XYZ file of C-alpha atoms in Angstrom:
754
model
C 109.220 6.810 55.755
C 105.840 8.079 56.857
C 106.773 11.696 56.104
C 108.104 10.662 52.691
C 104.894 8.785 51.996
C 102.811 11.816 52.934
C 104.921 14.102 50.776
C 104.443 11.884 47.765
C 100.739 11.654 48.454
C 100.461 15.413 48.810
C 102.315 15.997 45.533
C 100.100 13.586 43.685
C 97.016 15.094 45.271
C 98.114 18.521 44.081
C 98.636 17.224 40.543
C 95.269 15.523 40.624
C 93.529 18.694 41.784
C 95.199 20.788 39.078
C 94.209 18.276 36.407
C 90.645 18.153 37.724
C 90.514 21.963 37.711
C 91.698 22.075 34.083
C 89.095 19.525 32.993
C 86.278 21.336 34.785
C 87.410 24.656 33.331
C 87.194 23.150 29.856
C 83.706 21.831 30.580
C 82.600 25.226 31.866
C 83.218 26.582 28.341
C 80.627 24.232 26.812
C 77.531 26.294 27.756
C 79.008 29.241 25.842
C 79.542 27.295 22.595
C 76.041 28.051 21.164
C 76.884 31.772 21.216
C 79.738 31.311 18.742
C 79.144 32.313 15.124
C 82.133 31.393 12.959
C 81.868 34.127 10.340
C 85.060 32.901 8.688
C 83.682 29.418 8.025
C 81.218 27.817 5.612
C 77.906 27.249 7.457
C 79.015 29.634 10.235
C 76.142 28.791 12.600
C 76.947 25.074 12.524
C 80.594 24.325 11.842
C 82.236 26.716 14.291
C 80.190 25.466 17.226
C 80.904 21.847 16.325
C 84.654 22.379 15.908
C 84.955 24.191 19.246
C 82.882 21.561 21.036
C 85.015 18.754 19.616
C 88.297 20.379 20.637
C 87.037 20.966 24.178
C 85.750 17.419 24.576
C 88.792 15.763 23.029
C 91.175 17.538 25.403
C 88.907 17.088 28.423
C 88.428 13.399 27.632
C 92.108 12.464 27.319
C 92.900 14.326 30.559
C 89.958 12.680 32.309
C 91.199 9.282 31.099
C 94.445 9.939 32.952
C 92.585 10.769 36.166
C 90.274 7.798 35.798
C 93.239 5.467 35.270
C 94.894 6.506 38.537
C 91.928 7.454 40.729
C 88.853 5.322 41.320
C 86.666 8.305 42.196
C 86.728 9.431 38.558
C 86.017 6.056 36.990
C 82.619 5.428 35.373
C 79.892 3.829 37.400
C 78.293 1.044 35.391
C 74.610 1.834 35.804
C 71.691 1.465 33.414
C 72.163 4.899 31.811
C 75.846 4.248 31.154
C 75.048 0.911 29.528
C 72.177 2.310 27.467
C 74.410 5.023 26.007
C 77.228 2.537 25.394
C 74.822 0.187 23.616
C 73.431 3.070 21.564
C 76.908 4.138 20.430
C 77.771 0.516 19.671
C 74.680 0.011 17.510
C 75.299 3.289 15.658
C 78.852 2.100 15.026
C 77.512 -1.118 13.497
C 75.029 0.890 11.424
C 77.914 3.077 10.265
C 80.089 0.109 9.277
C 77.324 -1.859 7.547
C 75.458 1.113 6.097
C 75.507 2.151 2.466
C 78.239 4.763 2.929
C 80.437 4.274 6.033
C 82.635 7.311 5.371
C 79.718 9.710 5.121
C 78.073 8.043 8.134
C 81.201 8.623 10.191
C 82.076 12.167 9.062
C 78.736 13.767 8.113
C 79.110 17.121 6.306
C 79.534 20.814 7.030
C 75.807 21.535 6.897
C 75.008 19.147 9.784
C 78.325 18.282 11.510
C 76.765 15.176 12.991
C 77.521 11.558 12.063
C 79.127 8.892 14.235
C 82.005 11.223 15.085
C 79.581 13.523 16.902
C 77.930 10.675 18.823
C 81.387 9.600 19.975
C 82.113 13.105 21.223
C 78.758 13.301 22.973
C 79.376 10.001 24.744
C 82.815 11.241 25.776
C 81.192 14.460 27.018
C 78.723 12.427 29.069
C 81.507 10.349 30.622
C 83.699 13.301 31.546
C 80.860 15.474 32.809
C 79.116 12.708 34.718
C 82.287 11.530 36.439
C 83.936 14.879 37.165
C 81.157 17.066 38.488
C 79.960 17.222 42.068
C 76.961 19.092 43.466
C 78.643 22.522 43.542
C 79.970 22.030 40.003
C 76.483 21.328 38.742
C 75.168 24.459 40.431
C 77.811 26.540 38.634
C 77.237 24.694 35.359
C 73.477 25.205 35.263
C 73.945 28.852 36.212
C 76.333 29.244 33.279
C 73.620 27.884 30.986
C 71.191 30.452 32.380
C 73.723 33.275 31.930
C 74.290 32.170 28.329
C 70.515 32.063 27.997
C 70.365 35.738 28.923
C 72.968 36.588 26.277
C 71.154 34.487 23.677
C 67.803 36.022 24.559
C 69.142 39.581 24.416
C 70.649 38.843 20.994
C 67.306 37.480 19.780
C 65.445 40.441 21.285
C 67.686 42.821 19.358
C 66.737 40.857 16.237
C 63.089 41.330 17.130
C 63.585 45.101 17.273
C 65.594 45.131 14.048
C 68.924 46.039 15.622
C 70.558 42.778 14.511
C 69.708 41.018 11.273
C 68.010 37.653 11.445
C 69.662 35.170 9.095
C 66.270 33.660 8.229
C 64.667 37.060 7.705
C 61.033 37.843 8.408
C 59.433 38.251 11.807
C 60.944 35.145 13.433
C 64.072 35.435 15.571
C 66.855 32.858 15.225
C 69.563 34.137 17.592
C 73.109 32.852 17.288
C 71.730 29.420 16.358
C 70.712 30.593 12.887
C 67.300 28.937 12.709
C 64.112 29.801 14.654
C 63.131 26.181 15.302
C 66.670 25.227 16.394
C 66.767 28.260 18.690
C 63.437 27.357 20.283
C 64.542 23.745 20.786
C 67.760 24.894 22.452
C 65.893 27.367 24.668
C 63.720 24.536 25.977
C 66.773 23.451 27.953
C 67.629 26.990 29.078
C 64.044 27.367 30.278
C 64.212 24.009 32.049
C 67.548 24.757 33.730
C 66.243 28.122 34.993
C 63.186 26.392 36.486
C 65.431 23.723 38.045
C 67.494 26.393 39.762
C 64.314 28.209 40.805
C 63.095 25.023 42.493
C 66.367 24.776 44.453
C 66.710 28.453 45.333
C 66.236 29.400 48.990
C 66.525 33.176 48.876
C 63.818 35.420 47.461
C 66.173 37.380 45.183
C 67.435 34.134 43.663
C 63.911 32.901 43.014
C 63.043 36.221 41.370
C 66.186 36.057 39.196
C 65.479 32.530 37.979
C 61.789 33.277 37.459
C 62.631 36.319 35.325
C 65.207 34.243 33.413
C 62.570 31.617 32.689
C 59.962 34.179 31.610
C 62.477 35.971 29.371
C 63.410 32.664 27.745
C 59.751 31.715 27.278
C 59.091 35.065 25.573
C 61.940 34.485 23.112
C 60.617 31.001 22.361
C 57.329 32.718 21.559
C 59.085 35.142 19.186
C 60.622 32.234 17.283
C 57.048 31.326 16.253
C 58.111 27.677 16.264
C 55.068 25.494 16.677
C 56.731 22.201 17.635
C 58.733 23.570 20.590
C 55.833 25.765 21.724
C 53.359 22.879 21.714
C 55.982 20.652 23.337
C 56.436 23.094 26.202
C 52.697 23.573 26.683
C 52.136 19.827 26.642
C 54.998 19.221 29.065
C 53.727 21.895 31.467
C 50.175 20.544 31.383
C 51.374 16.960 31.904
C 53.697 17.975 34.750
C 50.929 19.960 36.464
C 48.529 17.015 36.213
C 51.114 14.662 37.712
C 51.779 17.148 40.496
C 48.077 17.424 41.292
C 47.638 13.655 41.329
C 50.354 13.235 43.954
C 49.215 14.124 47.451
C 52.625 14.164 49.078
C 55.325 15.664 46.917
C 58.128 13.935 48.736
C 57.150 10.289 49.061
C 54.032 10.068 46.891
C 52.139 8.466 49.772
C 48.409 9.282 49.618
C 47.879 8.772 53.337
C 50.440 11.366 54.423
C 48.749 14.598 55.422
C 49.646 17.574 53.300
C 51.163 20.730 54.740
C 49.505 24.106 54.226
C 52.362 25.057 51.873
C 51.671 22.004 49.731
C 47.974 22.855 49.622
C 48.790 26.404 48.529
C 51.106 25.093 45.811
C 48.358 22.786 44.551
C 45.919 25.680 44.316
C 48.451 27.754 42.368
C 49.212 24.839 40.031
C 45.513 24.200 39.455
C 44.930 27.882 38.675
C 47.848 27.919 36.246
C 46.651 24.727 34.579
C 43.155 26.114 34.065
C 44.615 29.400 32.763
C 46.831 27.624 30.225
C 43.937 25.549 28.938
C 41.577 28.533 28.726
C 44.077 30.899 27.092
C 45.382 28.258 24.703
C 41.902 27.062 23.802
C 40.668 30.629 23.432
C 43.445 31.554 21.028
C 42.767 28.443 18.974
C 39.051 29.239 18.774
C 39.845 32.851 17.874
C 42.523 31.945 15.315
C 40.570 33.516 12.442
C 39.894 36.788 14.247
C 41.677 40.047 13.428
C 43.368 39.983 16.843
C 45.173 36.714 16.100
C 45.641 37.266 12.387
C 47.063 40.713 13.090
C 49.987 39.127 14.937
C 52.386 37.215 12.666
C 53.563 35.094 15.612
C 50.080 34.211 16.920
C 48.857 33.646 13.383
C 51.630 31.140 12.699
C 51.317 29.392 16.060
C 47.582 28.835 15.524
C 47.793 27.973 11.822
C 48.279 24.223 12.170
C 46.383 22.433 9.435
C 46.706 19.011 7.864
C 46.353 20.701 4.472
C 49.223 23.128 5.074
C 52.124 22.580 2.707
C 54.715 22.136 5.490
C 52.534 19.550 7.247
C 51.647 17.609 4.106
C 55.298 17.504 3.100
C 56.153 16.002 6.492
C 53.640 13.218 5.896
C 55.151 12.558 2.473
C 58.673 12.420 3.876
C 57.569 10.114 6.707
C 55.902 7.792 4.225
C 59.086 7.712 2.160
C 61.066 6.973 5.320
C 58.779 4.115 6.263
C 59.196 2.531 2.836
C 62.975 2.852 3.179
C 62.867 1.354 6.679
C 61.092 -1.732 5.327
C 63.964 -2.217 2.879
C 66.664 -2.125 5.605
C 64.852 -2.729 8.919
C 67.593 -3.983 11.266
C 70.468 -1.485 11.105
C 69.042 0.966 8.630
C 70.966 2.839 5.971
C 73.627 4.345 8.210
C 73.732 7.896 9.621
C 73.798 10.802 7.167
C 72.498 8.754 4.245
C 68.962 10.100 4.157
C 69.578 11.899 0.871
C 69.817 8.471 -0.783
C 66.489 7.475 0.755
C 64.932 10.763 -0.314
C 66.207 10.287 -3.857
C 65.104 6.683 -4.200
C 61.638 7.096 -2.687
C 61.041 10.648 -3.878
C 57.397 11.330 -4.700
C 56.483 13.929 -7.354
C 54.403 16.140 -5.032
C 57.600 16.980 -3.116
C 58.531 19.558 -5.779
C 56.822 22.159 -3.576
C 59.529 21.755 -0.944
C 63.282 22.237 -0.901
C 65.137 20.215 -3.570
C 66.871 17.767 -1.236
C 65.966 16.503 2.230
C 68.725 15.023 4.381
C 66.487 14.335 7.394
C 63.033 12.868 7.984
C 62.173 15.800 10.264
C 61.005 13.236 12.789
C 63.259 11.660 15.400
C 61.524 8.265 15.151
C 61.955 7.950 11.408
C 65.409 9.509 11.527
C 66.679 6.718 13.738
C 64.837 4.055 11.761
C 66.807 5.286 8.737
C 70.068 5.965 10.585
C 70.325 2.675 12.448
C 67.155 0.687 11.867
C 64.914 -0.791 14.529
C 67.897 -1.569 16.756
C 69.024 2.048 16.563
C 65.577 3.421 17.383
C 65.083 1.050 20.315
C 68.529 1.855 21.708
C 67.806 5.583 21.357
C 64.475 5.256 23.171
C 66.114 3.059 25.805
C 68.412 5.971 26.708
C 65.392 8.032 27.705
C 63.825 5.070 29.469
C 67.047 4.534 31.414
C 67.316 8.220 32.289
C 63.739 8.300 33.578
C 64.254 5.082 35.531
C 67.407 6.482 37.106
C 65.603 9.744 37.790
C 62.824 7.848 39.587
C 65.388 5.795 41.484
C 67.201 8.937 42.595
C 63.908 10.375 43.788
C 63.017 7.223 45.747
C 66.469 7.262 47.371
C 66.030 10.954 48.306
C 68.916 12.000 46.059
C 66.679 14.372 44.135
C 63.443 16.116 45.059
C 60.106 15.320 43.483
C 59.860 18.844 42.036
C 63.255 18.626 40.345
C 62.501 15.146 39.003
C 59.219 16.436 37.598
C 60.940 19.426 35.976
C 63.526 17.191 34.295
C 60.731 14.898 33.127
C 59.006 17.951 31.626
C 62.181 18.978 29.782
C 62.394 15.504 28.255
C 58.727 15.618 27.190
C 59.023 19.057 25.558
C 62.290 18.146 23.841
C 61.055 14.804 22.546
C 57.769 16.228 21.263
C 59.403 19.004 19.247
C 61.838 16.457 17.829
C 58.910 14.726 16.182
C 58.971 17.610 13.681
C 62.603 18.697 13.470
C 66.063 17.400 14.356
C 69.039 18.143 16.589
C 72.058 20.394 16.332
C 75.105 20.724 18.570
C 73.329 23.203 20.898
C 70.463 20.808 21.658
C 72.683 17.715 21.694
C 75.102 19.194 24.237
C 72.202 20.362 26.400
C 70.498 16.966 26.256
C 73.645 15.089 27.181
C 74.217 17.571 29.992
C 70.903 16.447 31.435
C 71.821 12.773 30.977
C 75.139 13.379 32.734
C 73.415 15.175 35.608
C 71.027 12.295 36.233
C 73.933 9.869 36.014
C 76.084 12.001 38.330
C 73.405 12.265 41.026
C 73.217 8.489 41.122
C 77.007 8.002 41.175
C 78.439 6.565 44.380
C 81.374 8.260 46.072
C 84.564 6.210 45.916
C 86.984 5.896 48.830
C 90.336 7.398 47.835
C 93.204 5.148 48.880
C 96.665 6.457 49.702
C 98.323 3.883 47.487
C 96.526 5.422 44.507
C 98.175 8.737 45.291
C 101.600 7.095 45.655
C 101.251 5.376 42.314
C 100.044 8.570 40.652
C 102.912 10.629 42.032
C 105.323 8.801 39.728
C 103.250 8.541 36.568
C 100.651 11.334 36.589
C 102.805 13.929 34.812
C 104.170 11.578 32.088
C 100.669 10.212 31.540
C 99.302 13.752 31.195
C 101.962 14.665 28.636
C 101.176 11.495 26.688
C 97.462 12.354 26.807
C 98.137 15.808 25.395
C 100.194 14.284 22.576
C 97.293 11.935 21.807
C 94.948 14.929 21.848
C 97.129 16.768 19.316
C 96.998 13.840 16.896
C 93.252 13.370 17.377
C 92.535 17.076 17.071
C 94.679 17.399 13.964
C 92.839 14.573 12.195
C 89.308 15.206 13.407
C 89.213 18.993 13.702
C 92.150 20.883 12.197
C 92.159 19.279 8.741
C 88.370 19.606 8.264
C 88.690 23.179 9.545
C 91.215 23.939 6.779
C 88.923 22.442 4.142
C 86.086 24.606 5.394
C 88.119 27.816 5.589
C 89.598 27.423 2.106
C 86.112 26.742 0.752
C 84.626 29.906 2.209
C 87.655 31.920 1.081
C 87.116 30.564 -2.435
C 83.458 31.594 -2.413
C 84.412 35.081 -1.214
C 87.052 35.472 -3.927
C 84.565 34.282 -6.528
C 82.080 36.932 -5.384
C 84.857 39.514 -5.803
C 85.533 38.352 -9.367
C 89.028 36.981 -8.711
C 88.687 33.860 -10.843
C 92.300 32.653 -10.682
C 92.542 32.918 -6.874
C 89.120 31.280 -6.520
C 90.343 28.280 -8.489
C 93.531 28.155 -6.407
C 91.604 28.172 -3.126
C 89.266 25.434 -4.339
C 92.271 23.310 -5.224
C 93.839 23.990 -1.807
C 90.622 22.898 -0.129
C 90.477 19.729 -2.199
C 94.124 18.931 -1.468
C 93.546 18.512 2.282
C 93.423 14.799 3.026
C 90.154 14.400 4.917
C 86.649 13.261 4.004
C 84.581 15.821 5.916
C 83.312 18.508 3.561
C 84.820 17.070 0.378
C 81.422 16.562 -1.303
C 80.406 20.124 -0.518
C 83.684 21.494 -1.853
C 83.304 19.456 -5.031
C 79.739 20.614 -5.643
C 80.721 24.256 -5.094
C 83.739 23.750 -7.350
C 81.486 22.336 -10.067
C 79.186 25.369 -9.754
C 82.175 27.677 -10.042
C 83.447 25.900 -13.139
C 80.100 25.899 -14.961
C 78.951 29.389 -13.950
C 82.237 31.298 -13.955
C 85.493 29.611 -14.931
C 84.768 28.249 -18.405
C 83.172 31.511 -19.556
C 85.653 33.871 -17.896
C 87.898 36.124 -19.958
C 90.384 36.229 -17.068
C 91.617 32.694 -17.788
C 93.266 31.425 -20.953
C 92.084 28.274 -22.711
C 94.765 26.124 -21.116
C 93.808 27.254 -17.612
C 90.129 26.691 -18.334
C 90.825 23.207 -19.643
C 92.914 22.284 -16.592
C 90.218 23.490 -14.206
C 87.522 21.708 -16.196
C 89.417 18.408 -16.199
C 90.046 18.712 -12.447
C 86.367 19.424 -11.782
C 85.267 16.390 -13.791
C 87.799 14.176 -12.005
C 86.698 15.432 -8.591
C 83.015 14.836 -9.295
C 83.812 11.400 -10.694
C 85.642 10.669 -7.439
C 82.673 11.960 -5.476
C 80.396 9.628 -7.399
C 82.700 6.718 -6.592
C 82.616 7.613 -2.898
C 78.832 8.174 -2.905
C 77.649 5.584 -5.413
C 73.918 5.786 -4.582
C 73.710 9.573 -4.489
C 72.362 11.032 -7.780
C 73.840 14.497 -7.225
C 77.379 13.860 -8.545
C 75.895 12.599 -11.807
C 73.711 15.705 -11.964
C 76.769 17.941 -11.539
C 78.549 16.067 -14.335
C 75.482 16.437 -16.533
C 75.480 20.185 -15.943
C 79.188 20.459 -16.752
C 78.875 18.483 -19.985
C 75.777 20.481 -20.976
C 77.693 23.686 -20.453
C 80.511 22.621 -22.775
C 78.048 21.244 -25.354
C 78.946 17.580 -24.897
C 75.273 16.662 -25.050
C 75.636 12.893 -25.280
C 77.758 12.791 -22.126
C 75.274 15.065 -20.375
C 72.449 12.680 -21.313
C 74.465 9.723 -20.091
C 75.004 11.323 -16.681
C 71.420 12.511 -16.263
C 70.237 8.993 -17.076
C 72.637 7.677 -14.451
C 71.140 10.105 -11.901
C 67.637 8.897 -12.789
C 68.587 5.353 -11.782
C 68.806 6.566 -8.183
C 65.930 9.047 -8.276
C 63.557 8.010 -11.062
C 60.773 10.481 -10.205
C 62.826 13.595 -9.476
C 61.432 16.217 -11.859
C 64.525 18.427 -11.901
C 66.557 15.544 -13.312
C 63.853 14.850 -15.899
C 63.846 18.511 -16.946
C 67.634 18.546 -17.328
C 67.565 15.339 -19.366
C 64.813 16.743 -21.577
C 66.840 19.928 -22.075
C 69.757 17.840 -23.299
C 67.590 15.914 -25.740
C 66.147 19.184 -27.043
C 69.660 20.579 -27.436
C 70.420 17.792 -29.922
C 67.033 18.112 -31.610
C 65.593 14.844 -30.303
C 62.151 16.239 -29.432
C 60.487 12.841 -29.423
C 62.687 11.561 -26.557
C 62.247 14.847 -24.720
C 58.466 14.486 -25.044
C 58.310 11.076 -23.356
C 60.460 12.343 -20.486
C 58.411 15.492 -19.959
C 55.157 13.536 -20.046
C 56.509 11.501 -17.147
C 57.397 14.678 -15.240
C 53.984 16.227 -15.925
C 51.802 13.254 -15.069
C 53.749 12.726 -11.844
C 52.118 15.933 -10.573
C 50.290 18.112 -13.144
C 50.297 21.076 -10.738
C 54.042 21.622 -11.116
C 54.402 24.903 -13.042
C 57.621 23.948 -14.826
C 56.188 20.565 -15.818
C 53.186 22.281 -17.413
C 55.105 24.787 -19.513
C 57.816 22.287 -20.466
C 55.292 19.734 -21.694
C 53.312 22.363 -23.592
C 56.523 23.615 -25.169
C 57.704 20.203 -26.262
C 54.265 19.486 -27.786
C 54.785 22.625 -29.873
C 58.226 21.410 -30.968
C 56.616 18.102 -31.975
C 53.986 19.970 -34.096
C 51.183 19.130 -31.671
C 49.813 22.565 -30.869
C 46.435 21.101 -29.950
C 48.001 19.056 -27.135
C 49.993 22.084 -26.006
C 46.807 24.164 -25.814
C 45.101 21.399 -23.864
C 47.871 21.453 -21.237
C 47.903 25.264 -21.054
C 44.134 25.582 -20.758
C 44.009 22.946 -18.042
C 46.945 24.384 -16.139
C 46.447 28.137 -16.583
C 42.929 28.655 -17.923
C 44.353 30.267 -21.074
C 46.671 29.408 -23.941
C 48.414 32.770 -23.650
C 50.968 32.230 -20.900
C 53.854 34.542 -20.039
C 56.815 32.199 -19.756
C 60.421 32.423 -20.912
C 60.591 28.797 -22.042
C 57.426 29.127 -24.141
C 58.791 32.321 -25.701
C 61.928 30.456 -26.762
C 59.875 27.549 -28.131
C 57.555 29.799 -30.142
C 60.519 31.706 -31.541
C 62.437 28.567 -32.453
C 59.401 26.959 -34.102
C 58.570 30.269 -35.839
C 55.116 30.233 -34.302
C 54.940 34.025 -34.310
C 51.230 34.409 -33.510
C 51.786 32.493 -30.277
C 54.985 34.442 -29.674
C 52.887 37.613 -29.869
C 50.366 36.143 -27.426
C 53.090 35.210 -24.965
C 54.643 38.689 -24.982
C 51.192 40.246 -24.722
C 50.642 38.101 -21.631
C 53.841 39.522 -20.180
C 52.661 43.083 -20.883
C 49.202 42.448 -19.404
C 50.476 40.762 -16.232
C 50.094 42.623 -12.936
C 53.001 44.919 -12.247
C 54.273 44.965 -15.839
C 52.381 48.018 -17.089
C 55.476 50.230 -17.039
C 57.893 47.579 -18.259
C 59.230 48.968 -21.537
C 61.389 45.912 -22.192
C 58.335 43.647 -22.527
C 56.689 46.112 -24.914
C 59.813 46.225 -27.064
C 59.752 42.402 -27.248
C 56.050 42.492 -28.152
C 56.790 44.954 -30.932
C 59.565 42.675 -32.161
C 57.155 39.722 -32.244
C 54.724 41.752 -34.372
C 57.566 42.572 -36.753
C 58.447 38.875 -37.086
C 54.797 38.235 -37.986
C 54.890 41.060 -40.570
C 52.477 43.225 -38.573
C 54.467 46.440 -38.777
C 51.669 48.839 -37.916
C 50.859 46.966 -34.732
C 54.543 47.016 -33.808
C 54.542 50.793 -34.281
C 51.386 51.139 -32.184
C 53.018 49.218 -29.316
C 56.059 51.500 -29.458
C 53.863 54.606 -29.468
C 52.025 53.314 -26.401
C 55.390 52.790 -24.734
C 56.271 56.471 -25.318
C 53.111 57.524 -23.472
C 53.985 55.241 -20.547
C 57.634 56.297 -20.393
C 58.523 59.566 -22.151
C 62.239 58.897 -21.636
C 61.835 56.100 -24.197
C 60.611 58.539 -26.880
C 63.869 59.081 -28.779
C 64.716 55.356 -28.912
C 61.139 54.447 -29.883
C 61.011 57.007 -32.694
C 64.287 55.653 -34.075
C 62.719 52.170 -34.140
C 59.550 53.490 -35.784
C 61.543 55.309 -38.458
C 63.551 52.163 -39.238
C 60.353 50.101 -39.467
C 58.704 52.521 -41.871
C 61.841 52.758 -43.979
C 62.062 48.980 -44.177
C 65.381 48.808 -42.358
C 63.924 46.875 -39.404
C 62.047 43.637 -40.025
């Protein structure tokens, strides 16, 4: 009986070890995920990473659940960090359910790939990682992050030297993350992990390797020219150095304990570094206007912080909008991924200088106030409080050294500071939750493995594993595979459209829309609407019946999108554009007015509505709308020329001149809209002035097209000789135009051209 018992136990132990090895192998892939660029997917820098991460975590989690069910050593320890994360996920779930759009809050979209689904995966990642890894596993894991850091840094360095294109363009590197600020935020963790390993290293070669890794990473962060992460790192380093200097004994923090010579030497080095950082940083700031700093695009950007800078002022505007929205729904907020509704409702006219739509506050505090209200923000902050408490507890219990605890604290400080100006992506989220899991794992108590657990597992471990894999297949199919298909069909459609294959483009859009999942549907519908208005209904490759079918489907899809996103003005805008394109002006007006209900100060909607009124000749209604757009922020270029133009159409040239003089310092403005207005109102003298402004503008001296238009304007005003003079001047500028110009001149003099 005893031998039989041992055999069963050995078999179960072998199965357990194999399962544990599989789970750890899956987790060891996670550090490499940020390197993946899914060139075959829409938003290749975001979606591919998120899909891969989800598949890994889903499989690892269901397998871990089997181990945890049978073996106590893998079960979660209920400490403060575990509870804080569980509470956070619970509150976000409530915010998702009771928010303004639960489906969007759960699924997010392709551009962000966040939402409640991602927080669930991150919590699962934390549980598996924190309950599977031992000390040696963590050593391997952090080293994998550093190795990936080398690959990421080399990729970014090649961008710096122009060997690989940067997706953002310009002098800033963005690596495989696709955004300089995101890359810098991610590299904060790589830098921190390299320093952690440096602090633990015993051999000189290892210390040199980790030191070089850290310096290489820091240099790439510099080349991103990202101010938030850079200031966060500097602040974290300064704060950590000050804490180190204030502690006399780096092990027990006891002032009375005599310091060793090594500790004294370390303190001198730290003090020297601290003084150097302050002097160099302060010196660069003082010298920010010198040729040395201004001659470096990176240094110039890093030292260009100003409260009057457009990026900074826009942040303040967005934060103010967020605060107003928070006051409306203070407890559980609006639900994750619903910031576009907040942005629309509380949009302020000066925001025209920025991108058309914001879907984040660009501040972690306000983001969580919007996502999940005060409860969500407090639960988010409590995670960090719990992690720091557990970190301190581990230090007190000698489970972690003071140096390592201080390094982790510094990583948190740098990360949190930069998140006051930007937001997370899967690379930073996975790195952050890695750190949470590490702190949790260090504190985890070892469980005694009982033989009876092995006996029980010997009978059920394999069936349970098979069941877990079946569950994984169903979960993965619903949460990953179907959204993946939507995404792939969408990108394929966009590629076919670029190639001019209209019929196949329509087919691929329809295939994408036919997949039964919510993730990405809004993006597919908006792209489909753009395709219909810009290509399909004007294409000669489709017959009228095909065009009508596609048009009806597009309208139905956008109507469905509006039903699913009832507070989002964008579906109504898309419908307005479609109806404008097919000359159903009244329906276009109806939809633009509907969009204005949800974003009453958004100038682009006002311009579109005014365009529709002008299309039906209702210039009086267009005038009142454009006055609203103009007086919201008179500096908006489009608002100025639109209002001046509509004053002309309402026979109020004096008011038009007043707007033009105030906005441009002259009544002669080179603008396409004004040209159309002057032509339509037969105000040929002003049409001449507008085309003359085009000709006189910098860089237009050799533009023959503008001179031809100016000559045409003179002809319309019966000033034939001046038209001829303009054409003769054009011949001097461009002799290749001589034959064409002389033909025009001959026709003018013969009376054939008027």
